[in-house]
PDB file of C-alpha atoms in Angstrom:
ATOM      1  CA  MET A   1      -0.211  -0.013   0.102  1.00 84.00           C
ATOM      2  CA  ASN A   2       2.765   2.471   0.750  1.00 93.00           C
ATOM      3  CA  SER A   3       4.122   2.020  -2.620  1.00 94.00           C
ATOM      4  CA  VAL A   4       0.951   3.093  -4.359  1.00 96.00           C
ATOM      5  CA  PHE A   5       0.596   5.924  -1.872  1.00 96.00           C
ATOM      6  CA  ALA A   6       4.251   6.873  -2.987  1.00 95.00           C
ATOM      7  CA  ILE A   7       3.455   6.942  -6.564  1.00 96.00           C
ATOM      8  CA  ALA A   8       0.263   9.162  -5.966  1.00 97.00           C
ATOM      9  CA  MET A   9       2.743  11.593  -4.279  1.00 96.00           C
ATOM     10  CA  ALA A  10       5.320  11.410  -7.049  1.00 94.00           C
ATOM     11  CA  ALA A  11       2.471  11.768  -9.716  1.00 95.00           C
ATOM     12  CA  ALA A  12       1.676  15.292  -7.842  1.00 94.00           C
ATOM     13  CA  GLY A  13       5.504  16.253  -8.308  1.00 93.00           C
ATOM     14  CA  LEU A  14       7.249  14.993  -4.928  1.00 94.00           C
ATOM     15  CA  GLU A  15      10.341  12.948  -4.843  1.00 93.00           C
ATOM     16  CA  CYS A  16       9.398  10.094  -2.480  1.00 92.00           C
ATOM     17  CA  ALA A  17      11.070   7.016  -0.922  1.00 93.00           C
ATOM     18  CA  VAL A  18       8.899   3.940  -0.047  1.00 92.00           C
ATOM     19  CA  HIS A  19       9.759   2.276   3.296  1.00 93.00           C
ATOM     20  CA  ASP A  20       7.983  -0.718   5.013  1.00 90.00           C
ATOM     21  CA  ILE A  21       6.732   1.517   7.680  1.00 92.00           C
ATOM     22  CA  GLY A  22       6.050   4.408   5.092  1.00 91.00           C
ATOM     23  CA  VAL A  23       6.914   7.304   2.465  1.00 94.00           C
ATOM     24  CA  THR A  24       9.704   9.514   2.819  1.00 95.00           C
ATOM     25  CA  VAL A  25       9.357  12.795   1.166  1.00 94.00           C
ATOM     26  CA  ALA A  26      12.808  14.403   0.374  1.00 88.00           C
ATOM     27  CA  GLU A  27      13.403  18.121   0.691  1.00 90.00           C
ATOM     28  CA  THR A  28       9.910  19.310   1.046  1.00 92.00           C
ATOM     29  CA  GLU A  29       8.419  21.525   3.674  1.00 94.00           C
ATOM     30  CA  PRO A  30       5.420  19.996   5.494  1.00 94.00           C
ATOM     31  CA  ASP A  31       2.860  22.493   3.764  1.00 95.00           C
ATOM     32  CA  PRO A  32       3.306  21.357   0.483  1.00 95.00           C
ATOM     33  CA  VAL A  33       2.988  17.831   1.499  1.00 96.00           C
ATOM     34  CA  LYS A  34      -0.243  18.211   3.340  1.00 96.00           C
ATOM     35  CA  ALA A  35      -1.621  19.909   0.709  1.00 97.00           C
ATOM     36  CA  ILE A  36      -0.911  17.083  -1.659  1.00 96.00           C
ATOM     37  CA  ILE A  37      -2.336  14.616   0.790  1.00 97.00           C
ATOM     38  CA  GLY A  38      -5.478  16.814   0.712  1.00 97.00           C
ATOM     39  CA  GLN A  39      -5.655  16.919  -2.750  1.00 97.00           C
ATOM     40  CA  ILE A  40      -5.215  12.897  -2.556  1.00 97.00           C
ATOM     41  CA  ALA A  41      -8.030  12.909  -0.115  1.00 97.00           C
ATOM     42  CA  GLU A  42     -10.364  14.806  -1.820  1.00 97.00           C
ATOM     43  CA  ASN A  43      -9.998  13.671  -5.324  1.00 96.00           C
ATOM     44  CA  PRO A  44      -7.821  10.011  -5.331  1.00 97.00           C
ATOM     45  CA  PRO A  45      -6.282   9.514  -8.650  1.00 97.00           C
ATOM     46  CA  ALA A  46      -7.254   6.366 -10.592  1.00 97.00           C
ATOM     47  CA  VAL A  47      -4.831   3.439 -10.612  1.00 97.00           C
ATOM     48  CA  GLU A  48      -4.902   3.478 -14.100  1.00 97.00           C
ATOM     49  CA  ASP A  49      -3.312   7.154 -13.842  1.00 97.00           C
ATOM     50  CA  LEU A  50      -0.785   6.133 -11.475  1.00 97.00           C
ATOM     51  CA  ALA A  51       0.424   3.391 -13.913  1.00 97.00           C
ATOM     52  CA  ASP A  52       2.041   6.168 -16.023  1.00 96.00           C
ATOM     53  CA  PHE A  53       4.246   7.027 -13.074  1.00 95.00           C
ATOM     54  CA  VAL A  54       5.638   3.747 -12.412  1.00 94.00           C
ATOM     55  CA  GLY A  55       9.366   4.005 -13.017  1.00 89.00           C
ATOM     56  CA  ASN A  56      10.561   0.254 -13.096  1.00 89.00           C
ATOM     57  CA  LEU A  57       8.044  -2.365 -14.696  1.00 92.00           C
ATOM     58  CA  ARG A  58      10.396  -4.667 -16.010  1.00 93.00           C
ATOM     59  CA  VAL A  59      11.133  -6.840 -12.967  1.00 90.00           C
ATOM     60  CA  ALA A  60      10.378 -10.459 -14.017  1.00 91.00           C
ATOM     61  CA  LYS A  61      12.494 -12.656 -16.345  1.00 94.00           C
ATOM     62  CA  TYR A  62      10.241 -12.170 -19.443  1.00 94.00           C
ATOM     63  CA  ASP A  63       9.278  -8.886 -18.679  1.00 93.00           C
ATOM     64  CA  ALA A  64      11.364  -7.382 -21.662  1.00 94.00           C
ATOM     65  CA  MET A  65       9.369  -8.932 -24.021  1.00 96.00           C
ATOM     66  CA  VAL A  66       6.234  -7.595 -22.871  1.00 96.00           C
ATOM     67  CA  PRO A  67       4.951  -4.174 -24.339  1.00 97.00           C
ATOM     68  CA  GLU A  68       5.343  -1.383 -21.755  1.00 96.00           C
ATOM     69  CA  PRO A  69       1.187  -0.444 -22.148  1.00 97.00           C
ATOM     70  CA  LEU A  70       0.607  -4.107 -21.358  1.00 96.00           C
ATOM     71  CA  LEU A  71       2.711  -3.939 -18.147  1.00 96.00           C
ATOM     72  CA  ARG A  72       1.309  -0.628 -16.884  1.00 97.00           C
ATOM     73  CA  ARG A  73      -2.175  -2.164 -17.132  1.00 97.00           C
ATOM     74  CA  LEU A  74      -1.126  -5.256 -15.374  1.00 96.00           C
ATOM     75  CA  TRP A  75       0.581  -3.277 -12.726  1.00 96.00           C
ATOM     76  CA  ALA A  76      -2.979  -0.896 -12.577  1.00 97.00           C
ATOM     77  CA  LYS A  77      -4.799  -4.329 -12.217  1.00 98.00           C
ATOM     78  CA  ALA A  78      -2.407  -5.882  -9.577  1.00 96.00           C
ATOM     79  CA  ASN A  79      -2.772  -2.471  -7.399  1.00 96.00           C
ATOM     80  CA  ALA A  80      -6.340  -1.862  -7.763  1.00 97.00           C
ATOM     81  CA  GLU A  81      -7.161  -2.514  -4.339  1.00 97.00           C
ATOM     82  CA  SER A  82      -4.359  -0.696  -2.838  1.00 95.00           C
ATOM     83  CA  ALA A  83      -5.524   1.936  -5.239  1.00 96.00           C
ATOM     84  CA  ALA A  84      -8.987   1.960  -3.695  1.00 96.00           C
ATOM     85  CA  HIS A  85      -7.747   2.735  -0.186  1.00 96.00           C
ATOM     86  CA  LEU A  86      -5.743   5.794  -1.141  1.00 97.00           C
ATOM     87  CA  GLN A  87      -8.446   8.230   0.142  1.00 97.00           C
ATOM     88  CA  ALA A  88      -8.792   6.704   3.371  1.00 97.00           C
ATOM     89  CA  GLN A  89      -5.017   6.526   3.817  1.00 96.00           C
ATOM     90  CA  ALA A  90      -4.661  10.340   2.919  1.00 97.00           C
ATOM     91  CA  MET A  91      -7.638  11.475   5.433  1.00 97.00           C
ATOM     92  CA  THR A  92      -5.999   9.345   8.007  1.00 96.00           C
ATOM     93  CA  LEU A  93      -2.857  11.226   7.739  1.00 94.00           C
ATOM     94  CA  LEU A  94      -4.351  14.320   7.622  1.00 95.00           C
ATOM     95  CA  GLU A  95      -6.384  13.581  10.859  1.00 94.00           C
ATOM     96  CA  SER A  96      -2.976  12.591  12.713  1.00 84.00           C
TER      97      SER A  96
END
């Protein structure tokens, strides 16, 4: 779930790193981060849109043979459940 949230943050223009326990945003003041989390809470991005921001899709042995658009659709399908929780995750962060 953290990786999908980090991609949503990156799609909004933040440089992020994913960790097991959360997401680190580099060299950014808290207010812009809170504003972007607020945008995600109000209008979470579609998982298909987030797939455009995934950098390393070619991880399995034969991924080099698969067209990139198909890899992006497969990523979106595999991460749809996590993306469905983006709004709730963002709202929880805003409340804390």
